[in-house]
Amino acid sequence: MRRSRHFLWIAVLAAVAVIALTAVLRTPLPPSNDDPGSGCGVRVVEDLGERLLVVDGLIRGSVDPETGECLLPSSNAAGLAGRLFEVPGRVLLVGIGDGSAARRFAGKGWRVDAVEPDPRVAWAAAWHGGLDADDASLVLGDPRTYLETHDGPWEIVLVSDAASIDDPGRLVTREAFGLVAARLAAGGVAVVDLETAGWRSPLVRAVAATLGSSFPRVLALPTMEPPNALGRVVLLAAEGIRGFHRG
């Protein structure tokens, strides 16, 4: 009897957690009896003044635990795209990360849409990153399918951790970037955030060249030093922005 009651309480608590997360994200989680963040390769680590979101060994977010400010240089570089517009518009986040990008854009008046393929990341963004329904309209699902079924238009499409997506072949392709270009508003900007082994990594060159098939202007912004170490590079792509040069 005690064991039955114990399992009943566990089931009740798990149901409450799933209901709360569903309300926050405005989208149902895949059916599961397990906490989507526990024992599944997701960790939130606080160390030396940083709160890190680590997913399958990769850092997907870093914020100041007191202020919630994003500490990843690549996120700050990607945020520069917002300054290219005189008034806030719509932004699509492909990958929610720790939620800091959504909060930043929403705080500046942008309407934020987001698609996240990994429910564990969405869970962490909500429970540990403070993401709520006022910050973004978040959908759990395949980013390529989302782009195929949602017209936008968006002034900015930001693709985070493109190379770490389970099936990058669905997203980092000419066809996918062509979809991104088609969903951008006039004068819109595509942003791709990559974790790479150096500024001149073959990955950077390959993704930049693929972007170049859909955008006449591609700019690479390294965000970490030294140039030959593991770090992040942000690619900005557009039809034409003053100061952009193909690269």
Short mmCIF file of C-alpha atoms in Angstrom, two decimals:
data_model
loop_
_atom_site.label_atom_id
_atom_site.label_comp_id
_atom_site.label_asym_id
_atom_site.label_seq_id
_atom_site.Cartn_x
_atom_site.Cartn_y
_atom_site.Cartn_z
CA MET A 1 0.00 0.00 0.00
CA ARG A 2 2.78 2.46 0.89
CA ARG A 3 4.50 1.72 -2.41
CA SER A 4 1.24 2.32 -4.31
CA ARG A 5 0.74 5.67 -2.56
CA HIS A 6 4.37 6.61 -3.27
CA PHE A 7 3.93 5.96 -7.00
CA LEU A 8 0.58 7.82 -6.95
CA TRP A 9 2.24 10.95 -5.50
CA ILE A 10 5.02 10.73 -8.09
CA ALA A 11 2.43 10.50 -10.86
CA VAL A 12 0.49 13.50 -9.47
CA LEU A 13 3.63 15.66 -9.19
CA ALA A 14 4.76 14.69 -12.69
CA ALA A 15 1.33 15.60 -14.08
CA VAL A 16 1.41 19.00 -12.35
CA ALA A 17 4.88 19.71 -13.75
CA VAL A 18 3.83 18.82 -17.29
CA ILE A 19 0.66 20.96 -17.04
CA ALA A 20 2.64 23.95 -15.75
CA LEU A 21 5.24 23.69 -18.50
CA THR A 22 2.53 23.33 -21.15
CA ALA A 23 0.89 26.53 -19.91
CA VAL A 24 4.18 28.42 -20.00
CA LEU A 25 5.14 27.33 -23.49
CA ARG A 26 1.64 27.40 -25.03
CA THR A 27 2.33 24.07 -26.67
CA PRO A 28 1.99 20.45 -25.47
CA LEU A 29 5.02 18.35 -24.66
CA PRO A 30 5.48 14.94 -26.27
CA PRO A 31 3.84 12.20 -24.17
CA SER A 32 6.27 11.11 -21.46
CA ASN A 33 6.22 9.82 -17.91
CA ASP A 34 9.61 11.39 -17.25
CA ASP A 35 10.67 14.90 -16.33
CA PRO A 36 12.00 16.14 -19.69
CA GLY A 37 15.02 17.73 -18.05
CA SER A 38 16.20 15.02 -15.70
CA GLY A 39 18.68 12.35 -16.69
CA CYS A 40 18.49 13.41 -20.33
CA GLY A 41 21.76 15.20 -20.90
CA VAL A 42 20.57 18.62 -19.67
CA ARG A 43 22.37 20.40 -16.86
CA VAL A 44 22.16 23.89 -15.40
CA VAL A 45 25.47 24.77 -13.76
CA GLU A 46 26.32 27.88 -11.77
CA ASP A 47 30.01 28.67 -11.63
CA LEU A 48 32.09 31.84 -11.30
CA GLY A 49 29.12 34.15 -11.67
CA GLU A 50 27.61 32.35 -14.65
CA ARG A 51 24.55 30.12 -15.03
CA LEU A 52 25.31 27.72 -17.87
CA LEU A 53 22.79 25.65 -19.78
CA VAL A 54 24.63 22.51 -20.93
CA VAL A 55 22.90 20.11 -23.31
CA ASP A 56 24.65 16.88 -24.27
CA GLY A 57 27.99 18.43 -23.33
CA LEU A 58 27.46 21.63 -25.38
CA ILE A 59 26.94 25.05 -23.79
CA ARG A 60 23.62 26.33 -25.12
CA GLY A 61 23.38 29.40 -22.90
CA SER A 62 25.16 31.50 -20.30
CA VAL A 63 23.51 34.18 -18.19
CA ASP A 64 24.22 36.26 -15.12
CA PRO A 65 22.16 34.50 -12.40
CA GLU A 66 21.35 37.81 -10.71
CA THR A 67 20.41 39.99 -13.69
CA GLY A 68 19.48 37.40 -16.31
CA GLU A 69 21.79 39.16 -18.77
CA CYS A 70 23.23 36.93 -21.49
CA LEU A 71 26.98 36.43 -21.18
CA LEU A 72 27.68 34.64 -24.48
CA PRO A 73 29.56 36.98 -26.84
CA SER A 74 27.91 35.32 -29.82
CA SER A 75 24.45 36.18 -28.49
CA ASN A 76 25.49 39.79 -28.11
CA ALA A 77 26.84 39.80 -31.67
CA ALA A 78 23.62 38.27 -32.98
CA GLY A 79 21.67 40.92 -31.09
CA LEU A 80 23.35 43.56 -33.27
CA ALA A 81 20.90 42.59 -36.01
CA GLY A 82 18.13 44.24 -34.02
CA ARG A 83 19.94 47.57 -34.20
CA LEU A 84 19.69 47.56 -37.98
CA PHE A 85 16.00 48.41 -37.70
CA GLU A 86 14.59 51.76 -36.59
CA VAL A 87 11.46 50.19 -35.09
CA PRO A 88 10.96 46.69 -33.63
CA GLY A 89 9.30 44.11 -35.84
CA ARG A 90 9.03 40.34 -35.79
CA VAL A 91 11.87 37.95 -35.07
CA LEU A 92 11.97 34.17 -35.42
CA LEU A 93 14.32 32.26 -33.14
CA VAL A 94 15.25 28.83 -34.49
CA GLY A 95 16.40 27.30 -31.22
CA ILE A 96 15.34 28.90 -27.93
CA GLY A 97 18.59 28.22 -26.02
CA ASP A 98 18.34 29.46 -22.45
CA GLY A 99 15.62 31.94 -23.38
CA SER A 100 17.81 35.04 -22.96
CA ALA A 101 17.61 36.05 -26.64
CA ALA A 102 13.81 35.88 -26.55
CA ARG A 103 13.69 37.97 -23.37
CA ARG A 104 16.09 40.54 -24.85
CA PHE A 105 14.14 41.00 -28.08
CA ALA A 106 10.78 41.04 -26.27
CA GLY A 107 12.11 43.62 -23.80
CA LYS A 108 12.89 45.92 -26.73
CA GLY A 109 9.42 45.63 -28.19
CA TRP A 110 9.94 42.87 -30.74
CA ARG A 111 7.28 40.25 -31.40
CA VAL A 112 9.13 36.97 -30.84
CA ASP A 113 8.26 33.65 -32.45
CA ALA A 114 10.39 30.61 -31.69
CA VAL A 115 10.70 26.97 -32.71
CA GLU A 116 12.69 24.49 -30.64
CA PRO A 117 13.25 20.86 -31.72
CA ASP A 118 14.39 19.64 -28.30
CA PRO A 119 11.78 19.61 -25.49
CA ARG A 120 14.57 19.34 -22.91
CA VAL A 121 15.91 22.74 -23.97
CA ALA A 122 12.43 24.28 -23.86
CA TRP A 123 11.99 22.88 -20.35
CA ALA A 124 15.28 24.37 -19.20
CA ALA A 125 14.50 27.75 -20.77
CA ALA A 126 11.19 27.90 -18.92
CA TRP A 127 12.18 26.55 -15.52
CA HIS A 128 15.77 27.77 -15.23
CA GLY A 129 15.90 30.62 -17.74
CA GLY A 130 12.72 32.37 -16.68
CA LEU A 131 11.15 32.21 -20.17
CA ASP A 132 7.39 32.75 -20.10
CA ALA A 133 4.56 33.17 -22.57
CA ASP A 134 4.94 36.96 -22.65
CA ASP A 135 8.49 36.60 -24.02
CA ALA A 136 7.82 34.39 -27.02
CA SER A 137 5.29 32.27 -28.84
CA LEU A 138 7.17 28.98 -28.70
CA VAL A 139 6.44 25.86 -30.73
CA LEU A 140 8.10 22.50 -30.16
CA GLY A 141 8.90 20.89 -33.47
CA ASP A 142 11.13 20.53 -36.50
CA PRO A 143 12.48 23.95 -37.63
CA ARG A 144 12.41 23.04 -41.34
CA THR A 145 8.74 22.02 -41.09
CA TYR A 146 7.99 25.22 -39.18
CA LEU A 147 9.53 27.33 -41.96
CA GLU A 148 7.57 25.39 -44.57
CA THR A 149 4.25 25.96 -42.78
CA HIS A 150 4.65 29.52 -41.43
CA ASP A 151 4.80 32.48 -43.79
CA GLY A 152 6.17 35.15 -41.46
CA PRO A 153 7.33 37.60 -42.59
CA TRP A 154 10.08 38.27 -40.07
CA GLU A 155 12.61 41.07 -40.04
CA ILE A 156 15.13 38.73 -38.39
CA VAL A 157 15.51 34.96 -38.47
CA LEU A 158 18.10 33.82 -35.91
CA VAL A 159 19.37 30.24 -36.13
CA SER A 160 21.20 29.27 -32.92
CA ASP A 161 23.65 26.37 -32.59
CA ALA A 162 22.96 25.34 -36.18
CA ALA A 163 25.63 22.64 -36.25
CA SER A 164 24.41 21.01 -33.01
CA ILE A 165 20.86 20.35 -34.21
CA ASP A 166 20.14 16.62 -34.26
CA ASP A 167 19.65 16.64 -38.03
CA PRO A 168 21.55 19.69 -39.39
CA GLY A 169 20.98 18.36 -42.90
CA ARG A 170 17.36 19.47 -42.51
CA LEU A 171 18.35 23.06 -41.80
CA VAL A 172 21.86 23.93 -42.95
CA THR A 173 21.13 23.45 -46.66
CA ARG A 174 20.51 25.62 -49.70
CA GLU A 175 16.85 24.66 -49.63
CA ALA A 176 16.43 25.57 -45.96
CA PHE A 177 18.25 28.87 -46.31
CA GLY A 178 16.13 29.55 -49.37
CA LEU A 179 13.07 29.12 -47.14
CA VAL A 180 14.57 31.55 -44.63
CA ALA A 181 15.14 34.11 -47.37
CA ALA A 182 11.57 33.69 -48.60
CA ARG A 183 10.18 34.24 -45.10
CA LEU A 184 12.10 37.46 -44.44
CA ALA A 185 10.45 40.85 -44.75
CA ALA A 186 11.96 43.38 -47.15
CA GLY A 187 15.37 44.37 -45.79
CA GLY A 188 15.35 41.41 -43.39
CA VAL A 189 18.44 39.71 -41.97
CA ALA A 190 19.29 36.05 -41.38
CA VAL A 191 21.63 35.28 -38.48
CA VAL A 192 23.39 31.93 -37.98
CA ASP A 193 25.29 31.23 -34.76
CA LEU A 194 27.93 28.48 -35.07
CA GLU A 195 30.24 26.78 -32.57
CA THR A 196 33.44 26.13 -34.52
CA ALA A 197 37.08 25.11 -34.14
CA GLY A 198 38.50 28.48 -35.08
CA TRP A 199 37.55 31.50 -37.17
CA ARG A 200 38.58 29.89 -40.46
CA SER A 201 37.04 26.50 -39.77
CA PRO A 202 35.82 24.59 -42.86
CA LEU A 203 32.41 24.60 -41.17
CA VAL A 204 32.29 28.41 -41.25
CA ARG A 205 33.31 28.46 -44.90
CA ALA A 206 30.77 25.78 -45.84
CA VAL A 207 27.83 27.38 -44.04
CA ALA A 208 28.76 30.85 -45.35
CA ALA A 209 28.92 29.51 -48.90
CA THR A 210 25.55 27.81 -48.47
CA LEU A 211 24.04 31.05 -47.17
CA GLY A 212 25.56 32.80 -50.16
CA SER A 213 23.38 30.74 -52.47
CA SER A 214 20.34 32.62 -51.12
CA PHE A 215 21.81 35.93 -49.93
CA PRO A 216 24.15 38.24 -51.89
CA ARG A 217 25.74 39.58 -48.70
CA VAL A 218 27.24 37.36 -45.97
CA LEU A 219 29.33 38.70 -43.09
CA ALA A 220 31.23 36.57 -40.55
CA LEU A 221 31.69 37.94 -37.03
CA PRO A 222 34.13 36.00 -34.81
CA THR A 223 33.23 36.45 -31.15
CA MET A 224 36.07 34.72 -29.28
CA GLU A 225 39.84 34.59 -29.28
CA PRO A 226 42.35 33.19 -30.12
CA PRO A 227 41.42 32.65 -33.79
CA ASN A 228 42.48 28.99 -33.81
CA ALA A 229 40.60 27.89 -30.66
CA LEU A 230 37.11 26.47 -30.13
CA GLY A 231 34.67 29.35 -30.13
CA ARG A 232 31.68 30.84 -31.88
CA VAL A 233 31.21 32.68 -35.15
CA VAL A 234 28.07 34.59 -36.07
CA LEU A 235 27.09 34.84 -39.74
CA LEU A 236 24.85 37.70 -40.89
CA ALA A 237 23.19 37.37 -44.29
CA ALA A 238 20.99 39.83 -46.17
CA GLU A 239 19.94 41.07 -49.56
CA GLY A 240 21.86 44.26 -49.01
CA ILE A 241 22.87 46.18 -45.91
CA ARG A 242 25.12 49.17 -45.87
CA GLY A 243 28.59 48.15 -44.72
CA PHE A 244 28.15 44.49 -45.64
CA HIS A 245 30.73 42.80 -47.84
CA ARG A 246 30.53 39.32 -49.23
CA GLY A 247 32.75 36.90 -47.32
#
